[in-house]
Structure formats: C-alpha cells, structure tokens
Amino acid sequence: MTTPASRFESRGVFVVVALVAVLMAVYIAAGDEPMERVAFLVGGFVVVLAVALAGALLLLVWVFVRNVHAVLYHGENPRVPELGPDEPAGYRYHGGPAWWDFGEVAIRVGNQTGLFVVFLLPYLLAQALVLLCHMIVAWVGVVVLRLVDGGLLRFRRIRMLCPSCFQHMAYPSYECGGCGRVHRDVRPGRRGVFRRRCVCGQPMPTLLVLGSADLDALCPYCDQRLEHRPGESRELSLALFGGTGAGKTRLTHGFHGALEHAAGAHGGASVELAGAETQHSLSDSQDLLSPGRKVPPTQPGRQARGLVLRVTAERRTLVLQVYDTAGEWFNRSDRAEELTYLGKTTTFVLVLDPLSVPSVWSTLDPSERSRLSEERSHTPDPEQAYMQVRDEVQRQYRALGRGLGRTRLAVVVSRGDLLAGTSIAPDGAEPELWAREMMGLDNLLRAARDDFGTVEVFVTSAVSDPGRRPDPSLAELLRWLLEPEADVFTSMLTPEGAAAEGVQ
Amino acid sequence: MTEPEFRFRLARRSTAVLLYVLTFAVTALVLLGFARGTHAMVTAVWEGIVG
C-alpha cells in the first residue's frame, strides 16, 4: 500500500534521474566528439561504482577489525566462562578460549552486518586458520611433552605405587605451594603446556621432567601425602610376609640399619625416611637392633602401609617401599585380599622363625629350649602363610593379566643370632640345604620354585654387634634384593665397597 | 570476571595483532584487485566506444 510520503519520494527519485539523464544528453550533444563524451561518462560511472564498492568493503572490514579488537585485544568475551569452584587452574588460550573468541567475533560481525557478512567470510576464514595454526603448535607441544615424559618414565622403568592404598598411579596429584589447592592432573593439556597457573597465581611445572617432583605430591586415589618424590626415581617394593612373630618387623629395622650403615661407610650415600609414618616406625632402628632388645609386634588391626626409604648413592636414588604387615593378615583369605600391593610387587620376602617349627624345636636340647622358649613364635606351620600369600599373589597377578615369571622370593630364616651356638646352628652350611634338612622346608621350597621366578634362601640375624654394626647377613640379603637395580646400591652393601671408600 | 594471566593475554593479543596484519594485507590485495579491474574496465569501455 503506497502512502503519500512514499509516492512523493518515488517522484523525487524519478525527477533526479530524469534531470541527470537530461544533463548527460546535453553534455553529449554539446561536444564535437559525442562518442568520447559517452565513453567518458560510462568510464566515470564504472569508477564511481568501484569506489563505492571499495568504500563498502572498507566499512565491513572496519566492523570486523573493531570486533576483533574488542574481543581479542580487550578480552570482551562473555563466552569465556568463569572458573568453577573445583577448577584449580584456568584454561590457556589454546584450551578453548581461542575458539570461544572466534565464535564471539563471528556472531558480533553477523549481527552488525546482516547478509553482507558473506563479504567478510574470507576474513573469518583467515581468523580460523590463524587459530588452527595456534592450536596445532600448542597441541603438538602437549603431545610431544607427554610422550617424552612418559617415554622417560618407561625407559627408566619407573612405576609409582601408593604405599597407602597400593594403587599404581599414572601421575601423582600435586598441591599448590601457594594456596594448597590440589591439582589432580598437572600434565600438559588445556590448562598449560610447560607450566600451569593455579587460580591463586602460583605457577606450577606440568611434568616431572620440568620439575613437578619438587611440588608436594598426593596420591590421586586416596589423597595421602607422598613424601618420597614419586616419579623421580625407581621404586622397589618389598612385600614381607610370614607367620605372627616370625621377625618381619625386626627384619624391616634390620634393612634400615644395614642400609644406613652401608650409606655411612659410602661417601655421598644417604638413607632418608620419607614421610611421618616411616619416621615414626623406623627412627629407633639402631636401638631396636641391639642384642636383647625386643621389637614390639605389628598390631593386627593396624592398616597395612608401606614404609618408604629413599636410598641415594652416587647421584642415583632408589625408593624402597617395605610392606611389613602383621602376620594375622596372612591367616585368612578375606584379609589377604585387602593387601592389593601383593599384585603390584615383584620382590617378596617370606620370613620364617626356625624356632616355631616343631621338628627344629624338638632337636634342641632341653637347656637350649629353656633359654629360647621366650623367643619362640607360635606359628607351627610356615607353609600356611606361604600358601595363603602365594594364592593371593597368583590371584592378583592373574587379574592383572601377568605371570609370576619375573617375581623373586627370598626365603629368610630369621633369628640366626639365636641359632648360633645351638646344636642346630647352620655354622657356614649352605642355607638352602640347611633349611631343607633341618627345618623340613623341602616341600615349601619345591613349591616356591614352581610358583616364583627366582627363589633364594637366607639365614639372617637382625641384630647389631657391640659396635652397632648390623649383622653382615642383612647386607647379603639386601644385595640379593637390590640386584635388579643399579649396581651402585649393591656395591654399596659389599664390604669391599665400604673399604674402597676408605671407611671401616 | 577474573583478570586473565599474562601468558593468556599475550597469546590472545598476539592473535589479535596477527589478525590486524592479515586483515590489512587481504584488504590491500582486494583493493588492488578492484583498482586493476576498474582500470581494465575503463580502458575496455574507452576502446570499445571511441576505438
């Protein structure tokens, strides 16, 4: 429906066009070369049209640049969400905001230019390509760094085991040094390539190779503090098992004492008790190893937990996790099932009290029995604990799809110091032969050789001499246990190793 | 809104500056194409009409 105003406007346009046409006709007719004048007018029309189109394009480009400036340069993008309360670190530009910015620019430009946005498609495409290049560089960096870090862990055969919940962790969680916030996965990704920044502003390295071991680590499964700098060095787990009172705890103190003694005799070596639990349990090893001192038994109700020792020698470090669990845990299969570290350990130590074996006890003469009666534990059948643990180890290994071919078992006959001087003392006899003949371990050892990859028998004395030197049998046992690790740890435990350092 | 950290701002602003440069280059090329096209059309018109 036409209104009087629109009719007036159309008439006005018509008048202007007619006037221009008349002027052009007059211009052409007035000259000597009318064709030149026609060409001049057509050419002029083309130029004016081109200038108008160029102006329109510049206007559109200005709209695009203005929006890029507002969104990217000034950060005016409501699409970038605020961090949630559980998010420990903000996203880096490649981790989402780049595309959110692109979306915001495209929507703003579309709203402001309408259908003319098609002329800006090459510019939006250019922005998408720039962002794509940015993303490719960042994510290639992420992948390369993760591969390098993972490759180094694999190459150095480092596996991280939580001594509290016995879970293998791909990577520890880390606590921010500034605010204590826990970062579940610090590895390169959306929140940072080389470093991430906690919401409190504290920068954190994203990988072990970049120094994340310096941060406070936590188990990602149970949130227990891991004070042994997991991931930095190889870890060796030793699972001790045996009947109640067999001497597992004393042997653990013996390991600590022997390692400390060897480290003291070896320049530059050290043994560090990692974590409050280990310090509490092993700080008095030297005293407890004195002859005549009794080691309090491990409480049956106490939650099983690994004791962690960091052994350093010649700039190499080994994290030794010793699992000393009360003998009662090995009596029932439902309790042994809780000891999930058995499936993650490759080195096992079966501790046997020779005095508890009835055949050994009956061989002693009455005066010896009377002298040793208080030292005797009451687990008459050493095979019971062995079978229970063997079944559980096999079950857990099967569940993980692994075989027992690479496992090692040390059968340790404890209380060598008490046997000395008795009628059944090994006195230099070959330990395995002595154990077979005197303790009747034929069946057990035959089964052990079938079940485990490598089996060795030791007779040990977890006592120190008056000079507070631990019994050499402990160093011999430790040498065997640490054999798969770097030579520096086994040579540290040899008398020659100590002598080479010039220390007696 | 929390202030984005320096590296984030740097990456964002670098992208913005790169886009300014790209936009300038693309626009300059388009305008150059316009100029050359216009020149070619004017020449063609002149030669077509005047000879």
XYZ file of C-alpha atoms in Angstrom:
555
model
C 0.000 0.000 0.000
C 1.559 3.284 -1.055
C 1.422 6.275 1.227
C 1.571 9.928 0.115
C 5.127 10.182 1.520
C 6.431 7.201 -0.473
C 4.721 8.487 -3.590
C 6.493 11.794 -3.042
C 9.867 10.009 -2.595
C 9.474 7.946 -5.801
C 8.545 11.049 -7.687
C 11.644 12.776 -6.311
C 13.901 9.927 -7.434
C 12.314 9.955 -10.830
C 12.883 13.718 -11.147
C 16.574 13.373 -10.144
C 17.193 10.504 -12.597
C 15.444 12.413 -15.365
C 17.470 15.533 -14.580
C 20.763 13.592 -14.661
C 19.732 11.960 -17.960
C 18.875 15.339 -19.474
C 22.186 16.821 -18.292
C 24.094 13.877 -19.757
C 22.253 14.181 -23.064
C 23.014 17.915 -23.162
C 26.669 17.195 -22.291
C 26.950 14.646 -25.116
C 25.138 16.771 -27.666
C 27.122 19.947 -26.866
C 30.552 18.496 -27.753
C 32.376 17.962 -31.045
C 33.191 14.281 -30.183
C 29.983 12.830 -28.778
C 31.360 9.237 -28.652
C 34.308 10.358 -26.479
C 31.861 12.021 -24.144
C 29.763 8.829 -23.975
C 32.903 6.819 -23.176
C 33.889 9.371 -20.537
C 30.509 9.138 -18.873
C 30.420 5.287 -18.887
C 34.008 5.111 -17.597
C 33.171 7.626 -14.912
C 30.180 5.517 -13.885
C 32.446 2.421 -13.602
C 34.960 4.321 -11.422
C 32.237 5.689 -9.135
C 30.779 2.201 -8.766
C 34.216 0.734 -7.958
C 34.915 3.433 -5.377
C 31.521 2.852 -3.789
C 32.147 -0.903 -3.591
C 35.639 -0.341 -2.134
C 34.158 2.028 0.458
C 31.527 -0.536 1.407
C 34.180 -3.220 1.745
C 36.318 -0.947 3.922
C 33.302 -0.299 6.105
C 32.710 -4.045 6.528
C 36.395 -4.628 7.271
C 36.267 -1.879 9.853
C 33.353 -3.675 11.575
C 35.417 -6.905 11.613
C 38.573 -5.237 12.952
C 36.610 -3.347 15.595
C 35.112 -6.619 16.881
C 38.451 -8.450 16.796
C 39.925 -5.578 18.794
C 37.124 -5.657 21.362
C 37.057 -9.449 21.775
C 40.688 -10.493 21.388
C 42.610 -7.388 22.382
C 40.379 -6.167 25.204
C 39.049 -9.612 26.136
C 35.375 -8.609 25.991
C 34.013 -12.112 25.550
C 31.184 -13.300 27.804
C 31.537 -16.772 26.256
C 34.746 -17.403 28.239
C 33.252 -18.906 31.414
C 34.371 -18.075 34.924
C 36.304 -20.866 36.647
C 34.184 -23.168 38.776
C 35.000 -23.709 42.460
C 36.549 -27.126 41.720
C 38.753 -25.936 38.890
C 42.320 -25.494 40.080
C 43.749 -23.619 37.098
C 42.491 -21.513 34.236
C 42.488 -22.548 30.603
C 45.312 -21.492 28.350
C 44.352 -19.779 25.090
C 44.644 -22.990 23.065
C 42.480 -24.901 25.546
C 39.132 -23.438 24.428
C 39.159 -19.621 24.660
C 40.607 -19.289 21.118
C 37.502 -20.900 19.620
C 35.181 -19.097 22.008
C 36.721 -15.806 20.796
C 36.267 -16.848 17.178
C 32.598 -17.656 17.822
C 32.021 -14.319 19.548
C 33.647 -12.326 16.706
C 31.628 -14.224 14.072
C 28.329 -13.669 15.916
C 29.001 -9.970 16.526
C 30.013 -9.392 12.901
C 26.971 -11.342 11.677
C 24.611 -9.291 13.845
C 26.107 -5.979 12.739
C 26.387 -6.626 9.007
C 23.422 -8.895 8.263
C 23.645 -10.628 4.904
C 26.734 -8.564 3.982
C 28.644 -10.887 6.316
C 29.270 -13.071 3.233
C 31.820 -10.463 2.088
C 33.659 -10.963 5.400
C 33.819 -14.729 5.127
C 37.441 -14.651 3.823
C 38.414 -12.656 6.915
C 36.660 -15.048 9.269
C 38.311 -17.910 7.423
C 41.695 -16.211 7.910
C 40.965 -15.935 11.655
C 40.013 -19.609 11.778
C 43.263 -20.538 10.027
C 45.346 -18.433 12.428
C 43.654 -20.113 15.390
C 44.108 -23.522 13.809
C 47.866 -22.890 13.447
C 47.999 -21.728 17.076
C 46.158 -24.856 18.228
C 48.305 -27.171 16.135
C 51.531 -25.734 17.583
C 50.190 -25.849 21.172
C 48.697 -29.344 20.997
C 51.722 -30.789 19.197
C 53.756 -29.365 22.096
C 51.375 -31.025 24.557
C 51.624 -34.404 22.830
C 55.424 -34.248 22.424
C 55.987 -33.286 26.067
C 53.683 -36.021 27.337
C 55.352 -38.579 25.101
C 58.828 -37.507 26.240
C 57.845 -37.631 29.904
C 56.005 -40.934 29.570
C 58.884 -42.344 27.498
C 61.429 -41.338 30.132
C 59.362 -42.979 32.887
C 59.084 -46.131 30.795
C 62.748 -46.079 29.813
C 63.827 -45.691 33.416
C 61.252 -48.315 34.402
C 59.702 -46.011 36.965
C 56.325 -47.115 38.272
C 54.634 -45.212 41.032
C 52.858 -47.126 43.775
C 50.949 -45.500 46.603
C 52.226 -47.023 49.879
C 48.858 -46.316 51.460
C 46.189 -47.559 49.038
C 48.571 -49.689 46.907
C 47.269 -48.247 43.626
C 49.587 -47.750 40.696
C 49.249 -44.144 39.651
C 49.860 -42.797 36.181
C 50.787 -39.480 37.710
C 50.579 -38.066 41.229
C 48.304 -35.184 42.161
C 50.115 -32.068 43.319
C 49.328 -29.451 45.882
C 49.794 -25.786 45.027
C 52.593 -24.283 47.108
C 50.667 -21.011 47.364
C 47.123 -21.932 48.376
C 47.191 -25.699 48.973
C 44.687 -26.390 46.202
C 45.023 -29.917 44.794
C 45.710 -30.252 41.066
C 44.583 -33.725 40.003
C 46.411 -33.853 36.690
C 49.109 -31.281 36.095
C 50.318 -32.783 32.841
C 50.327 -30.631 29.665
C 46.852 -30.048 28.297
C 44.161 -27.391 28.170
C 45.448 -25.646 31.278
C 49.069 -25.269 30.256
C 51.844 -26.693 28.123
C 55.074 -26.119 30.075
C 53.520 -24.585 33.154
C 50.065 -24.087 34.528
C 48.991 -21.341 36.843
C 46.943 -22.101 39.899
C 43.911 -19.866 40.460
C 45.915 -18.239 43.266
C 48.517 -17.177 40.685
C 51.229 -19.671 41.637
C 52.967 -21.181 38.568
C 53.401 -24.970 38.581
C 55.515 -27.160 36.282
C 53.415 -29.582 34.272
C 55.754 -32.569 34.141
C 58.310 -34.470 36.175
C 60.972 -33.582 33.590
C 60.062 -29.930 34.138
C 60.385 -30.207 37.912
C 56.951 -31.175 39.242
C 58.634 -33.611 41.679
C 59.597 -30.533 43.708
C 55.908 -29.966 44.494
C 54.019 -31.648 47.326
C 52.621 -34.863 45.859
C 49.429 -36.664 46.809
C 48.008 -39.998 45.778
C 45.278 -39.313 43.199
C 43.215 -42.203 44.619
C 43.409 -41.787 48.389
C 44.822 -38.236 48.749
C 47.591 -39.468 51.043
C 50.712 -37.335 51.040
C 53.587 -38.923 49.121
C 56.755 -37.536 50.589
C 59.174 -39.677 48.599
C 59.027 -37.523 45.426
C 57.253 -40.165 43.315
C 58.224 -40.378 39.690
C 61.709 -39.007 40.217
C 63.408 -42.341 40.906
C 62.783 -46.025 40.528
C 60.683 -47.689 43.183
C 61.244 -51.175 44.540
C 58.532 -52.726 46.660
C 59.413 -55.459 49.122
C 56.456 -57.434 50.429
C 57.344 -59.162 53.704
C 55.120 -61.982 54.826
C 55.190 -64.831 57.278
C 53.548 -66.081 60.452
C 52.878 -63.968 63.517
C 56.114 -63.238 65.376
C 58.318 -64.599 62.597
C 60.510 -61.494 62.717
C 59.224 -59.351 59.846
C 59.298 -56.077 61.761
C 62.744 -56.791 63.144
C 63.918 -57.568 59.621
C 62.476 -54.240 58.431
C 64.505 -52.471 61.106
C 67.436 -54.612 60.009
C 67.062 -53.382 56.424
C 67.052 -49.818 57.642
C 70.042 -50.367 59.915
C 72.055 -52.173 57.241
C 71.320 -49.537 54.625
C 72.184 -46.705 56.992
C 75.410 -48.419 57.962
C 76.335 -49.020 54.306
C 75.449 -45.437 53.379
C 77.546 -44.123 56.271
C 80.511 -46.122 55.013
C 79.967 -44.992 51.436
C 80.829 -41.347 50.768
C 77.945 -39.375 49.292
C 75.348 -42.050 50.037
C 72.358 -41.480 52.260
C 69.180 -43.110 53.508
C 66.185 -40.911 54.128
C 62.975 -41.965 55.836
C 60.218 -40.498 53.681
C 57.078 -39.491 55.491
C 55.947 -39.197 59.080
C 54.699 -42.803 59.226
C 58.091 -44.214 58.200
C 59.955 -41.853 60.513
C 57.720 -42.878 63.379
C 58.205 -46.586 62.668
C 61.912 -46.727 61.872
C 63.534 -43.826 63.692
C 64.714 -46.083 66.536
C 66.023 -48.946 64.377
C 69.549 -48.640 65.769
C 68.338 -49.153 69.346
C 65.934 -51.950 68.469
C 68.659 -53.902 66.697
C 70.759 -54.077 69.853
C 71.117 -57.626 71.224
C 68.483 -58.431 73.795
C 66.060 -55.703 72.644
C 62.620 -56.906 71.688
C 60.793 -55.367 68.756
C 57.142 -54.691 69.509
C 54.947 -56.772 67.196
C 52.917 -55.108 64.462
C 49.361 -54.651 65.673
C 46.972 -56.946 63.786
C 44.342 -54.230 63.474
C 46.760 -51.732 62.034
C 46.104 -50.766 58.450
C 48.794 -52.177 56.184
C 51.002 -49.438 54.791
C 54.369 -49.335 53.077
C 57.362 -47.830 54.814
C 59.359 -45.719 52.407
C 63.139 -45.306 52.379
C 64.922 -43.134 49.834
C 68.381 -44.561 49.248
C 70.798 -42.293 47.373
C 74.270 -43.256 46.199
C 76.447 -41.673 43.548
C 73.624 -39.399 42.423
C 71.253 -42.299 41.894
C 68.208 -42.736 44.038
C 66.098 -45.760 44.782
C 62.802 -45.594 46.611
C 62.402 -48.700 48.713
C 58.863 -49.473 49.841
C 58.782 -52.102 52.553
C 55.419 -53.685 53.305
C 55.528 -55.137 56.797
C 52.045 -56.369 57.600
C 51.037 -58.191 60.776
C 51.111 -61.988 60.403
C 47.387 -62.193 61.227
C 46.611 -60.669 57.815
C 48.001 -63.759 56.113
C 45.889 -66.251 58.044
C 42.608 -65.590 56.278
C 41.998 -65.210 52.593
C 39.455 -62.395 53.014
C 42.036 -60.299 54.869
C 44.842 -61.168 52.455
C 42.598 -59.961 49.622
C 42.844 -56.457 51.040
C 46.596 -56.484 50.550
C 46.418 -55.355 46.947
C 50.107 -54.428 46.979
C 50.841 -58.138 46.543
C 49.755 -57.899 42.904
C 51.981 -54.876 42.258
C 55.130 -56.202 43.894
C 57.719 -58.358 42.199
C 60.014 -58.960 45.177
C 58.702 -60.973 48.111
C 60.330 -61.878 51.402
C 58.990 -64.903 53.291
C 60.180 -64.677 56.888
C 60.329 -67.923 58.870
C 61.038 -68.349 62.543
C 63.012 -71.619 62.760
C 62.151 -71.998 66.438
C 58.447 -72.205 65.621
C 58.969 -75.337 63.531
C 58.265 -78.346 65.815
C 60.987 -80.519 64.258
C 63.599 -77.820 64.903
C 62.350 -77.219 68.418
C 62.459 -80.881 69.290
C 66.031 -81.142 68.007
C 67.221 -78.568 70.534
C 68.412 -79.923 73.870
C 66.364 -79.048 76.984
C 68.703 -76.281 78.163
C 68.521 -74.605 74.744
C 64.741 -74.924 74.711
C 64.520 -73.374 78.128
C 66.783 -70.469 77.075
C 64.923 -69.811 73.820
C 61.350 -70.528 74.881
C 60.509 -66.827 75.241
C 61.843 -66.049 71.787
C 59.789 -68.709 70.064
C 56.812 -67.607 67.979
C 53.768 -69.784 67.696
C 53.152 -70.325 64.022
C 53.795 -74.032 63.795
C 53.246 -74.382 60.078
C 55.326 -71.972 57.963
C 53.652 -73.290 54.844
C 50.287 -71.871 55.849
C 51.291 -68.228 55.432
C 53.208 -69.117 52.284
C 50.218 -70.833 50.643
C 47.839 -68.061 51.647
C 50.046 -65.367 50.167
C 51.033 -67.447 47.138
C 47.332 -67.947 46.288
C 46.614 -64.270 46.729
C 49.627 -63.209 44.646
C 48.585 -65.609 41.894
C 45.000 -64.349 42.007
C 46.043 -60.701 41.808
C 48.609 -61.337 39.082
C 46.027 -63.271 37.062
C 43.541 -60.416 37.447
C 46.159 -58.044 36.024
C 46.948 -60.465 33.197
C 50.516 -61.021 34.342
C 52.583 -64.098 35.056
C 54.868 -64.728 38.014
C 57.921 -65.437 35.858
C 59.735 -62.242 36.848
C 58.949 -62.405 40.538
C 61.640 -63.040 43.130
C 61.201 -64.663 46.517
C 63.691 -64.531 49.347
C 63.015 -67.212 51.954
C 64.536 -65.712 55.071
C 65.188 -67.831 58.135
C 65.270 -65.253 60.921
C 66.865 -65.455 64.367
C 70.241 -66.582 63.090
C 71.722 -64.962 66.210
C 69.650 -67.249 68.461
C 70.592 -70.320 66.473
C 74.281 -69.565 66.810
C 75.877 -71.796 69.418
C 72.988 -74.257 69.467
C 73.152 -77.848 68.316
C 71.356 -76.936 65.081
C 73.348 -73.812 64.157
C 73.951 -73.564 60.390
C 77.649 -72.746 61.034
C 78.562 -71.974 57.465
C 76.324 -74.635 55.925
C 74.633 -73.796 52.647
C 71.378 -72.045 53.810
C 69.043 -73.865 51.426
C 70.468 -77.260 52.301
C 70.237 -76.436 55.999
C 66.625 -75.234 55.631
C 65.650 -78.371 53.739
C 67.291 -80.766 56.138
C 66.861 -79.062 59.475
C 63.574 -77.206 59.011
C 61.935 -79.658 56.659
C 61.262 -76.988 54.031
C 61.622 -79.391 51.139
C 58.003 -79.151 50.056
C 57.780 -75.417 50.596
C 60.920 -74.676 48.611
C 59.883 -77.013 45.797
C 56.508 -75.261 45.601
C 58.193 -71.853 45.766
C 60.465 -72.690 42.842
C 57.405 -73.698 40.830
C 55.447 -70.585 41.799
C 58.029 -67.774 41.699
C 60.608 -66.829 39.077
C 63.662 -66.827 41.354
C 63.970 -68.218 44.873
C 66.875 -67.897 47.280
C 67.243 -68.939 50.931
C 68.977 -66.789 53.552
C 69.667 -67.158 57.241
C 69.752 -63.727 58.848
C 70.357 -62.094 62.198
C 68.672 -58.760 62.611
C 70.925 -57.680 65.428
C 73.892 -55.370 65.635
C 77.220 -56.078 67.289
C 78.520 -54.077 70.273
C 79.970 -51.586 67.776
C 76.396 -51.081 66.469
C 77.287 -52.669 63.156
C 74.420 -54.696 61.724
C 74.949 -58.362 61.041
C 76.543 -58.995 57.596
C 73.722 -61.403 56.725
C 71.414 -58.407 56.307
C 73.716 -56.789 53.758
C 73.906 -60.101 51.904
C 70.115 -60.360 51.802
C 69.782 -56.710 50.694
C 72.359 -57.226 47.953
C 70.231 -60.025 46.554
C 67.029 -57.998 46.855
C 68.546 -54.935 45.161
C 70.310 -56.951 42.455
C 67.899 -55.901 39.667
C 68.565 -52.243 40.494
C 71.638 -50.128 39.731
C 74.988 -51.668 40.671
C 75.783 -48.734 42.880
C 73.297 -49.942 45.505
C 74.590 -53.490 45.660
C 78.254 -52.418 45.622
C 77.470 -50.023 48.465
C 76.451 -53.056 50.538
C 79.598 -55.086 49.912
C 82.460 -54.923 52.441
C 84.751 -54.122 49.506
C 82.505 -51.199 48.581
C 82.917 -49.713 52.008
C 86.624 -50.460 52.043
C 87.036 -48.733 48.666
C 85.677 -45.610 50.293
C 88.353 -45.935 52.948
C 85.949 -46.460 55.808
C 85.983 -49.461 58.072
C 35.483 -11.515 35.827
C 38.939 -12.603 36.965
C 41.868 -10.964 35.226
C 43.433 -13.419 32.761
C 47.069 -14.154 33.398
C 49.909 -12.658 31.404
C 50.602 -15.580 29.046
C 46.918 -15.941 28.244
C 46.652 -12.208 27.480
C 49.831 -12.357 25.456
C 48.554 -15.251 23.313
C 45.210 -13.524 22.787
C 46.676 -10.137 21.927
C 49.314 -11.683 19.661
C 46.489 -13.403 17.786
C 44.665 -10.058 17.545
C 47.765 -8.290 16.173
C 48.325 -11.108 13.685
C 44.731 -10.742 12.562
C 45.155 -6.967 12.080
C 48.148 -7.594 9.845
C 46.338 -10.314 7.908
C 43.229 -8.174 7.517
C 45.319 -5.248 6.282
C 47.125 -7.484 3.785
C 43.940 -9.131 2.487
C 42.132 -5.785 2.199
C 45.090 -4.218 0.387
C 45.091 -7.107 -2.072
C 41.331 -6.835 -2.637
C 41.554 -3.053 -3.199
C 44.467 -3.544 -5.558
C 42.345 -6.045 -7.471
C 39.483 -3.528 -7.541
C 41.773 -0.806 -8.903
C 43.189 -3.034 -11.584
C 39.735 -4.331 -12.558
C 38.333 -0.808 -12.726
C 41.251 0.347 -14.838
C 40.774 -2.596 -17.180
C 37.045 -1.909 -17.494
C 37.514 1.820 -18.169
C 40.131 1.027 -20.829
C 37.817 -1.529 -22.411
C 34.892 0.925 -22.417
C 37.038 3.670 -23.971
C 38.430 1.373 -26.623
C 35.007 -0.119 -27.327
C 33.286 3.196 -27.810
C 35.991 5.564 -29.124
C 38.184 2.956 -30.802
